[in-house]
PDB file of C-alpha atoms in Angstrom:
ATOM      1  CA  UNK A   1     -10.558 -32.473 -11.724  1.00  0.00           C
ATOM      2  CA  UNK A   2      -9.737 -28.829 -10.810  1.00  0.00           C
ATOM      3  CA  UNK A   3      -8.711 -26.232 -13.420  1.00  0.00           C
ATOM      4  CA  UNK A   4      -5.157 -25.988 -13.964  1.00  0.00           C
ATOM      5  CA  UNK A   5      -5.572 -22.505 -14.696  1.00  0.00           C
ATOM      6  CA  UNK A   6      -6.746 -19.613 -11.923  1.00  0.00           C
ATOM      7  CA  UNK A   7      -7.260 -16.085 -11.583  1.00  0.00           C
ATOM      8  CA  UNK A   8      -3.955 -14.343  -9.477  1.00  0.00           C
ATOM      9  CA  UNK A   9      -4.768 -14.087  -5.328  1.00  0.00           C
ATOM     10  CA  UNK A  10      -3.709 -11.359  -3.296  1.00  0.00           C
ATOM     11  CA  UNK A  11      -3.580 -12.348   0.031  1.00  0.00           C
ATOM     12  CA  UNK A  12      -3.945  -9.340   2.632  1.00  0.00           C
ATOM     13  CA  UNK A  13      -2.912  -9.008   6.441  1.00  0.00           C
ATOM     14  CA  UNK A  14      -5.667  -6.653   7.975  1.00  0.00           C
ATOM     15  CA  UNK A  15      -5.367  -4.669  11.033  1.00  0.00           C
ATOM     16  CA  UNK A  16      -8.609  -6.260  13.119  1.00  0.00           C
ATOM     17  CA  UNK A  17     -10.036  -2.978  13.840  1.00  0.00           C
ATOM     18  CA  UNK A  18     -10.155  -1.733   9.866  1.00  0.00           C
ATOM     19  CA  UNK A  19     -13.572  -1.955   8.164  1.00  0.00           C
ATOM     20  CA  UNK A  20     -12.475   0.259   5.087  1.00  0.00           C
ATOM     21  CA  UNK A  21      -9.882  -1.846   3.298  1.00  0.00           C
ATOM     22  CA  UNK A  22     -11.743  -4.905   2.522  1.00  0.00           C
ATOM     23  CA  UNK A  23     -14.814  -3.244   1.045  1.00  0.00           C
ATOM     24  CA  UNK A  24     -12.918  -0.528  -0.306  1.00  0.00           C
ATOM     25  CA  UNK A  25     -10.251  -3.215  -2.267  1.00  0.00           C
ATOM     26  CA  UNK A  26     -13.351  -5.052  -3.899  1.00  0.00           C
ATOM     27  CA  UNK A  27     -15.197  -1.875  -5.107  1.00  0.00           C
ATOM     28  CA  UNK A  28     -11.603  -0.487  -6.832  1.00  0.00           C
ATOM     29  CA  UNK A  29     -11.341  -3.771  -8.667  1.00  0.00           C
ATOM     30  CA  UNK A  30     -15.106  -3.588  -9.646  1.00  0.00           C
ATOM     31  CA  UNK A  31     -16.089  -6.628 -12.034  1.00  0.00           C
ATOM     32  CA  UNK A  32     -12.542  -7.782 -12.359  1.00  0.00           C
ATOM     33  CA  UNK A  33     -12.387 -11.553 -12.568  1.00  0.00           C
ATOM     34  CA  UNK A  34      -8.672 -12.225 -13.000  1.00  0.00           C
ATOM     35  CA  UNK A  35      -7.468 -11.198  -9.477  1.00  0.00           C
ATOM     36  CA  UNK A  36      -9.126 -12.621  -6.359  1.00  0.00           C
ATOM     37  CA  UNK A  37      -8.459 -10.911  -2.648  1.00  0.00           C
ATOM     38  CA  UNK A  38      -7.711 -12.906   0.201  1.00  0.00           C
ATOM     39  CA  UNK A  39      -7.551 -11.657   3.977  1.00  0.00           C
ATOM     40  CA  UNK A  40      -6.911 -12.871   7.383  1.00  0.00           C
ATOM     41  CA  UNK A  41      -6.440 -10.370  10.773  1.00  0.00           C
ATOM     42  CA  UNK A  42      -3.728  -9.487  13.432  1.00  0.00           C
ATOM     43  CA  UNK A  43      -5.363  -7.411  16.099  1.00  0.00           C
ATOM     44  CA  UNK A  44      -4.925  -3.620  16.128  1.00  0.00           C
ATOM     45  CA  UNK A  45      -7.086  -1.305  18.034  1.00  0.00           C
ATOM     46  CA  UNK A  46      -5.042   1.895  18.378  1.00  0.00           C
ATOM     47  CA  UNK A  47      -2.854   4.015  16.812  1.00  0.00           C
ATOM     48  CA  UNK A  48      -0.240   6.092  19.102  1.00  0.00           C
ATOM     49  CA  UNK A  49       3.422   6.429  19.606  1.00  0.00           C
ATOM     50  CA  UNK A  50       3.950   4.386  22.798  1.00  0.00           C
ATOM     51  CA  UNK A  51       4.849   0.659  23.218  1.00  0.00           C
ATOM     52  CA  UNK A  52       1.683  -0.806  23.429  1.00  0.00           C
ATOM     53  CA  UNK A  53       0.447   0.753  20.139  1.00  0.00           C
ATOM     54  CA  UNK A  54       4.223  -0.354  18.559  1.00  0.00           C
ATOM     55  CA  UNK A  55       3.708  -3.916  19.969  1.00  0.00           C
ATOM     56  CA  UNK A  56       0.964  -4.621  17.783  1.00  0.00           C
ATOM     57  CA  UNK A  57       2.906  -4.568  14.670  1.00  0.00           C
ATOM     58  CA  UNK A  58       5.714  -7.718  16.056  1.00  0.00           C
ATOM     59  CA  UNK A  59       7.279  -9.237  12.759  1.00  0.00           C
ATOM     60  CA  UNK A  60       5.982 -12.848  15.010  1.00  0.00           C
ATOM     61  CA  UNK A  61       1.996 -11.693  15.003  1.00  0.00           C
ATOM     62  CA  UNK A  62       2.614 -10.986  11.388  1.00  0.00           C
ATOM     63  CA  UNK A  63       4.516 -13.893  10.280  1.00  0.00           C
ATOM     64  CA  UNK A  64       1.881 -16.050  11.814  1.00  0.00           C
ATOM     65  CA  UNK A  65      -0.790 -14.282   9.765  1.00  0.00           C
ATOM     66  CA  UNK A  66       1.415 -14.575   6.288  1.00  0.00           C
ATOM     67  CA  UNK A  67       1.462 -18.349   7.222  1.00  0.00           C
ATOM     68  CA  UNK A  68      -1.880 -18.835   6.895  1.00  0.00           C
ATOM     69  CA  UNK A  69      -2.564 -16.622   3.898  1.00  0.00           C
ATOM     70  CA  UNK A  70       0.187 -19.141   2.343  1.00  0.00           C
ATOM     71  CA  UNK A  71      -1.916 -21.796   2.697  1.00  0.00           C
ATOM     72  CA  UNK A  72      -4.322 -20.334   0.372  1.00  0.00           C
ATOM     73  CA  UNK A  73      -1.428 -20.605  -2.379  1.00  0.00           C
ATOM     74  CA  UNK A  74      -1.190 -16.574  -2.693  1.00  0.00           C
ATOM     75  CA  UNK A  75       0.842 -15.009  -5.203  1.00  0.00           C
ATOM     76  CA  UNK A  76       1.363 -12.063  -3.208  1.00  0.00           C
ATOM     77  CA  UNK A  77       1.645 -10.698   0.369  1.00  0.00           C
ATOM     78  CA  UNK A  78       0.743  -7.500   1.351  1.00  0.00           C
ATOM     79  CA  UNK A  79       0.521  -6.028   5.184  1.00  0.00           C
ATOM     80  CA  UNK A  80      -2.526  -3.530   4.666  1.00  0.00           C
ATOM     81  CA  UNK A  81      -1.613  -1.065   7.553  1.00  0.00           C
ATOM     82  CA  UNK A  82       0.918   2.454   7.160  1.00  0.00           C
ATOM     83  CA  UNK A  83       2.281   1.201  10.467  1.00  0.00           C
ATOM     84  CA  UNK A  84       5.685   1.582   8.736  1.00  0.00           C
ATOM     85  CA  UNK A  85       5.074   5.220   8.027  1.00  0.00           C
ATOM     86  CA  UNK A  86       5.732   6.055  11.747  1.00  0.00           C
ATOM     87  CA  UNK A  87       8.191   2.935  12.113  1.00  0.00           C
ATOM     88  CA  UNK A  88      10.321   3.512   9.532  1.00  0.00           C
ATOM     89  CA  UNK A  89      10.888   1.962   6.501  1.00  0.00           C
ATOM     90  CA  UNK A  90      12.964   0.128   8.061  1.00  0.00           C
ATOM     91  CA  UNK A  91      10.864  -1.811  10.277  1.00  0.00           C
ATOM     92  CA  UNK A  92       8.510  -3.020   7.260  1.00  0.00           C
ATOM     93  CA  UNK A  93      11.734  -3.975   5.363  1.00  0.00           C
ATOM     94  CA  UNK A  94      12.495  -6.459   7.640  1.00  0.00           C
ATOM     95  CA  UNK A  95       8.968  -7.616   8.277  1.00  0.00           C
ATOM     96  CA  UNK A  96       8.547  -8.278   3.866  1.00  0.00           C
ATOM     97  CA  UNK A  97      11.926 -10.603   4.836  1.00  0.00           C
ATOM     98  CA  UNK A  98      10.137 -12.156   7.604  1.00  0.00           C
ATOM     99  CA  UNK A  99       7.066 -12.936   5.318  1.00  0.00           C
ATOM    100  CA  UNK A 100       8.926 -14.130   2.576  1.00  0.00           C
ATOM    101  CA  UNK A 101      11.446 -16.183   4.738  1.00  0.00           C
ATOM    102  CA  UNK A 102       8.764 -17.808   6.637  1.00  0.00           C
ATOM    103  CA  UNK A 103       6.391 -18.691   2.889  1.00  0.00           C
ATOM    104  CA  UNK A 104       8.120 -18.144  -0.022  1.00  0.00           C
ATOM    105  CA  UNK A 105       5.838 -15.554  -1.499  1.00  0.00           C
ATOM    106  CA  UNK A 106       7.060 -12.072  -2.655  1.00  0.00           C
ATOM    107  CA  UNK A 107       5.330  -9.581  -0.013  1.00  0.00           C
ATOM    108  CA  UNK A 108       5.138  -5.680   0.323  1.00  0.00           C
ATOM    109  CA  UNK A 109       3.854  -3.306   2.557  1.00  0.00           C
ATOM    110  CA  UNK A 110       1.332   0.046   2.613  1.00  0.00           C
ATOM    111  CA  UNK A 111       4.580   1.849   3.702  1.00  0.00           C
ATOM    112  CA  UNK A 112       6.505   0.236   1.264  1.00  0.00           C
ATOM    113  CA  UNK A 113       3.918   0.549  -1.596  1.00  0.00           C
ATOM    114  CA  UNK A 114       4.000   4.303  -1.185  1.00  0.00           C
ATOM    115  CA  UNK A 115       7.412   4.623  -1.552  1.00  0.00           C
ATOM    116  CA  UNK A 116       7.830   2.635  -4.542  1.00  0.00           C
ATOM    117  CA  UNK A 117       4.768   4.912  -6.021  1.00  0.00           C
ATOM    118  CA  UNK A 118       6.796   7.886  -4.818  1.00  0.00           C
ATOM    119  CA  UNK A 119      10.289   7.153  -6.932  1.00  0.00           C
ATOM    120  CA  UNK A 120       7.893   5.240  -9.918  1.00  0.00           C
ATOM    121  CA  UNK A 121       5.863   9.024 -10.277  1.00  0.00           C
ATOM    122  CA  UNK A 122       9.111  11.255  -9.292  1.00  0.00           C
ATOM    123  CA  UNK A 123       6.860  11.997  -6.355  1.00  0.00           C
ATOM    124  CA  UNK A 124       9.551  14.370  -3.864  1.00  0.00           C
ATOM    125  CA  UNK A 125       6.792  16.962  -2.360  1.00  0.00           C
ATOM    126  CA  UNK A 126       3.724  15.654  -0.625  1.00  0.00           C
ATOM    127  CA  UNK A 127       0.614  16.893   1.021  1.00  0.00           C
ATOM    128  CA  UNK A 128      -0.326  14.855   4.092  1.00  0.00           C
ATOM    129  CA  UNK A 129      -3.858  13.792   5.060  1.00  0.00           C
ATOM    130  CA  UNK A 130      -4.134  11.128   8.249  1.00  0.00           C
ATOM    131  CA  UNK A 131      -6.751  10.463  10.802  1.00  0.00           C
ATOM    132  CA  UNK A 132      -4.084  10.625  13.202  1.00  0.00           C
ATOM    133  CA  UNK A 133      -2.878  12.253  16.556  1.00  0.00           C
ATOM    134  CA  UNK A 134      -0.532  15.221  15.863  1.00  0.00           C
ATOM    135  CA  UNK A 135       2.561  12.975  17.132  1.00  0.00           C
ATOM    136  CA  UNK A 136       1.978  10.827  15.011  1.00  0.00           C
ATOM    137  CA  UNK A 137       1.819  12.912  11.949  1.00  0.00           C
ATOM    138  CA  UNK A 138       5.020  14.404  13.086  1.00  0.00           C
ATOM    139  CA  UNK A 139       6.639  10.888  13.325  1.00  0.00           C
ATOM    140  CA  UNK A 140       5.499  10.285   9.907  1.00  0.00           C
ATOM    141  CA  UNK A 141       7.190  13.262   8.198  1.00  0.00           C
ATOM    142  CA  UNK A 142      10.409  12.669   9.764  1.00  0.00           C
ATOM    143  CA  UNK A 143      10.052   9.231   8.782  1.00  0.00           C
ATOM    144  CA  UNK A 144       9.125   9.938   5.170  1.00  0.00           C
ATOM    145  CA  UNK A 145      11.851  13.173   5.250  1.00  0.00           C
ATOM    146  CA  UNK A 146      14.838  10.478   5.735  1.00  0.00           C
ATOM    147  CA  UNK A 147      13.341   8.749   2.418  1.00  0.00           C
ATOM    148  CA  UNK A 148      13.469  12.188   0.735  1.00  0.00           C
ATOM    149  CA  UNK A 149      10.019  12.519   0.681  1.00  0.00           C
ATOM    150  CA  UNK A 150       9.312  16.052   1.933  1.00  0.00           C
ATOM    151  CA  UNK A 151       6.125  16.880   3.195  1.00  0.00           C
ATOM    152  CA  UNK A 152       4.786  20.492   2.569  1.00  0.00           C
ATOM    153  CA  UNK A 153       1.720  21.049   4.553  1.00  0.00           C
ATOM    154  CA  UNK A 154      -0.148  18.196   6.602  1.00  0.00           C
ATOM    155  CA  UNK A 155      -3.546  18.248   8.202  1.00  0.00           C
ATOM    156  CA  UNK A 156      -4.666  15.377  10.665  1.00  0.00           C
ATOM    157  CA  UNK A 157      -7.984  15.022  12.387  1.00  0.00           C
ATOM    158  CA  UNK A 158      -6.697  13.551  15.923  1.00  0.00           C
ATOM    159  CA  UNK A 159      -8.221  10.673  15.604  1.00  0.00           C
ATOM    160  CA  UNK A 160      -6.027   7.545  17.702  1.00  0.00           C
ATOM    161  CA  UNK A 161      -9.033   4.657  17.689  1.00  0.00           C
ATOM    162  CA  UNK A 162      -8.552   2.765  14.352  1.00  0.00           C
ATOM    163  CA  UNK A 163     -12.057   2.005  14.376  1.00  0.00           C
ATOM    164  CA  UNK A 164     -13.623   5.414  14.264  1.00  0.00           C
ATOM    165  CA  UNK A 165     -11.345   6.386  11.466  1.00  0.00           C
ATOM    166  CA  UNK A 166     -13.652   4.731   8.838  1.00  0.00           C
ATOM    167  CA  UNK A 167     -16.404   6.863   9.708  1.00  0.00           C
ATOM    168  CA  UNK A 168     -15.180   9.893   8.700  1.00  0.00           C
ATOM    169  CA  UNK A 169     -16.727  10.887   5.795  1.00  0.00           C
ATOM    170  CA  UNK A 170     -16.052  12.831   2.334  1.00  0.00           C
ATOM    171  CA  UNK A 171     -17.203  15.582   3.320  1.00  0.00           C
ATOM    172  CA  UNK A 172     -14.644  16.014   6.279  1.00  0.00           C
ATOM    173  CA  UNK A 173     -12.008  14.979   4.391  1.00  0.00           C
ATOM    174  CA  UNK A 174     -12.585  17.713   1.520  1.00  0.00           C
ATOM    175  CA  UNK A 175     -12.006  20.912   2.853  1.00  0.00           C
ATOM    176  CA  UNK A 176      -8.757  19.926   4.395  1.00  0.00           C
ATOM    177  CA  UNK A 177      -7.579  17.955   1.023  1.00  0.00           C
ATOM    178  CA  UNK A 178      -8.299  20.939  -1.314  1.00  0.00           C
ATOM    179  CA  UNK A 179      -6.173  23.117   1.271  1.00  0.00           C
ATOM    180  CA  UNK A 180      -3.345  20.831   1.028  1.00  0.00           C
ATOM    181  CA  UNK A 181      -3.907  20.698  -3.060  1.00  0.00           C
ATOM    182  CA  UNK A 182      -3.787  24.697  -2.843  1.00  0.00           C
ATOM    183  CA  UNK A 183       0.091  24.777  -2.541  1.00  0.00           C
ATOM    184  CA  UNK A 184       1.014  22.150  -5.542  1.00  0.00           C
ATOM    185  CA  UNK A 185       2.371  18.991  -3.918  1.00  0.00           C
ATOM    186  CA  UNK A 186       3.884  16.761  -6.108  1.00  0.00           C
ATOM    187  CA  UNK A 187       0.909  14.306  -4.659  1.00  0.00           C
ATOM    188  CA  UNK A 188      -1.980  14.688  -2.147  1.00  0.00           C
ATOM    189  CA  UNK A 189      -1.868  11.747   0.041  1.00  0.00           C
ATOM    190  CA  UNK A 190      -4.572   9.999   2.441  1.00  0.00           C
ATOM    191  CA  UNK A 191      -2.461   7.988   5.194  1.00  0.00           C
ATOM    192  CA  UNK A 192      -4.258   5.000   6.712  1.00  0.00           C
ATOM    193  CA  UNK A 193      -5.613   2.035   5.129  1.00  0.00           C
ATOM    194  CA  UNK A 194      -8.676   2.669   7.289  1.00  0.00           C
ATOM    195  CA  UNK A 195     -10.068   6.070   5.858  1.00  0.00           C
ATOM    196  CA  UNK A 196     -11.900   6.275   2.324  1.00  0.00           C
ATOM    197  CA  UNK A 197      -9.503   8.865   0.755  1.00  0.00           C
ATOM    198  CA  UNK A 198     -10.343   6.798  -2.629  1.00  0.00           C
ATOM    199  CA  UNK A 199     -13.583   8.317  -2.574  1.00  0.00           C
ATOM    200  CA  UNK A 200     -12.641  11.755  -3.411  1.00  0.00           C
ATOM    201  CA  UNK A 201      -9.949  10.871  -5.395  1.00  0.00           C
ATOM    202  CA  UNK A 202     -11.320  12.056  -9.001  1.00  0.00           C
ATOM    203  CA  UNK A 203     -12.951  15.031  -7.219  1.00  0.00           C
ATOM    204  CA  UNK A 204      -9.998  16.249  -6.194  1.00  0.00           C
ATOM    205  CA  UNK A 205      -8.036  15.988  -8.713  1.00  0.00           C
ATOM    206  CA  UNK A 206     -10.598  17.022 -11.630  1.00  0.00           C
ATOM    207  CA  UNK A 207     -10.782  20.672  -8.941  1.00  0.00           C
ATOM    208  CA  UNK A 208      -7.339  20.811  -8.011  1.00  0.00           C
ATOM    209  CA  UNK A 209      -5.155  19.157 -11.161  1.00  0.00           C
ATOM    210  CA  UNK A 210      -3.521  17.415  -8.061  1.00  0.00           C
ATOM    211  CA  UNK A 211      -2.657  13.524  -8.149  1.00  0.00           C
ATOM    212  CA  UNK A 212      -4.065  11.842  -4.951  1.00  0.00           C
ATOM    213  CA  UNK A 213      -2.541   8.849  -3.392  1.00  0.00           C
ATOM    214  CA  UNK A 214      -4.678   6.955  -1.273  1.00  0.00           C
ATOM    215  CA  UNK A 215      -3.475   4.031   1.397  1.00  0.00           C
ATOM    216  CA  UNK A 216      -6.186   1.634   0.068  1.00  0.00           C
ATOM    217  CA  UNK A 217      -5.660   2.039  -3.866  1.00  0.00           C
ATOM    218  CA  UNK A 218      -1.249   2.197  -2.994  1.00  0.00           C
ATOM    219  CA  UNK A 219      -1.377  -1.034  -1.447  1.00  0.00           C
ATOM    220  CA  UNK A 220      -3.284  -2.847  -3.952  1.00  0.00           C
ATOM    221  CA  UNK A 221      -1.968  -0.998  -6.824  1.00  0.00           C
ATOM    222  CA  UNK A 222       1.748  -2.488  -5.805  1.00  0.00           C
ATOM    223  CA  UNK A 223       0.178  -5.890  -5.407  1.00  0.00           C
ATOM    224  CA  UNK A 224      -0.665  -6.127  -8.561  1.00  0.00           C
ATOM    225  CA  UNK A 225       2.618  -4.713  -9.883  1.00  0.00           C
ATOM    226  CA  UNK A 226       3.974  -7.441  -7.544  1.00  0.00           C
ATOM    227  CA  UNK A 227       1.934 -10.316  -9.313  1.00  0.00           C
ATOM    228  CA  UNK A 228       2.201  -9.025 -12.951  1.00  0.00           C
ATOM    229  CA  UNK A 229      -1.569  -7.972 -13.221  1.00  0.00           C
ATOM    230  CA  UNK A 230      -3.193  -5.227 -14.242  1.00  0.00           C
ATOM    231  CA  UNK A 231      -3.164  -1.828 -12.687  1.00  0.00           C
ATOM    232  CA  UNK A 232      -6.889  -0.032 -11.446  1.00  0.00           C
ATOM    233  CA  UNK A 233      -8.360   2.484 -13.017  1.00  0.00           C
ATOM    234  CA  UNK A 234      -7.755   6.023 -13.075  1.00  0.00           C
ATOM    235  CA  UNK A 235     -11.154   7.193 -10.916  1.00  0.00           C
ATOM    236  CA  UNK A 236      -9.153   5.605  -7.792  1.00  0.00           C
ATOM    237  CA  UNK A 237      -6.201   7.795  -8.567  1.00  0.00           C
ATOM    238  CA  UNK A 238      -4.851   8.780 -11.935  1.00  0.00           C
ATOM    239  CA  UNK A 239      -1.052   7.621 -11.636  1.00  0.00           C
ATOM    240  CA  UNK A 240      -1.985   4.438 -10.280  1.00  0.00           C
ATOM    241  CA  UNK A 241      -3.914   3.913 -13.724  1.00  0.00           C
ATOM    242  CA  UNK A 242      -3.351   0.768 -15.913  1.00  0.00           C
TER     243      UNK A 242
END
């Protein structure tokens, strides 16, 4: 007979295009055995403010998704992208009632993980790190501005093909982070679920006294608030710490 007893599942939406998240989730959990991942894929290629780009992030695409994580009896929901970011919170607001509506299962968002981080750590001043086009960056501070979140200083690397953002590597993410540390955010954080800002987490903060917030380590960290599990440990970003 099967066990009556399991470890808690996470189930994930990916965007199709993202080879960070996946890898990145299982290597912040590390030997954990009481939380398993589970992920399934709307497509997403791009990453621009036009219609086409928008149209990939339809409640529909995503509610179809969410029904088939359900199936795997998930505790948890969470739509790994920072579409929402650009958006508005808005948009992912609806789409967590969507989820839940169509399954059942308490959902969240990478947008909507971030700003529950932001009021749980009194978070107010950020510094901004993205892959992203300019635009977008600038669509992404508004956004965050009408949350309160003010964003100090921002650096993006105009990047708008979600594949080629999980190449970039540590070392071109540094320079950039520890100039955005330099004028004392409240938080340092690394915007897109596709770039390894987890990495350099403990670097930067150990050089800078800076927490970081990275897209990755967010959205799981509020997934496992979500399911009443344990937090992550502190080398993946020290507020987000068990």
């Amino acid at each position: 007979m099967p066990s009556t007893t399991r470890p808690i599942r996470i189930g994930m939406i990916v965007p199709s295009s993202n080879t960070c998240l996946e890898p990145q989730s299982y290597r912040i959990l590390g030997e954990r055995r009481d939380v398993t991942l589970h992920f399934t894929r709307i497509n997403v290629t791009r990453i621009a403010l036009d219609e086409s780009s928008d149209k990939q992030f339809d409640a529909a695409g995503m509610r179809a998704a969410a029904e088939l994580l359900a199936t795997s009896e998930v505790d948890v929901i969470a739509w790994n992208g920072t579409s929402g970011s650009w958006l508005g919170a808005t948009h992912d607001h609806e789409l967590v009632a969507e989820i839940t509506d169509a399954t059942g299962i308490p959902a969240t968002t990478s947008t909507l993980a971030y700003l529950a981080a932001f009021k749980e750590f009194g978070t107010e001043r950020i510094g901004l790190f993205t892959p992203y086009t300019g635009d977008v960056n600038e669509a992404v501070i508004e956004s965050y501005a009408r949350e309160g979140i003010k964003t100090i200083d921002h650096r993006h690397l105009d990047l708008s093909h979600n594949e080629s953002f999980a190449r970039v590597t540590d070392q071109e993410m540094l320079p950039g982070s520890l100039e955005l540390a330099a004028a004392k955010p409240d938080a340092l954080v690394y915007l897109c679920t596709n770039l390894y800002g987890a990495n350099i987490a403990a670097d930067v903060e150990e050089r800078t006294g800076v927490p970081v917030l990275d897209s990755v380590a967010v959205t799981l960290w509020h997934s496992l608030k979500l399911a009443g599990a344990p937090l992550l440990a502190p080398r993946w970003g020290r507020l987000l710490a068990d």
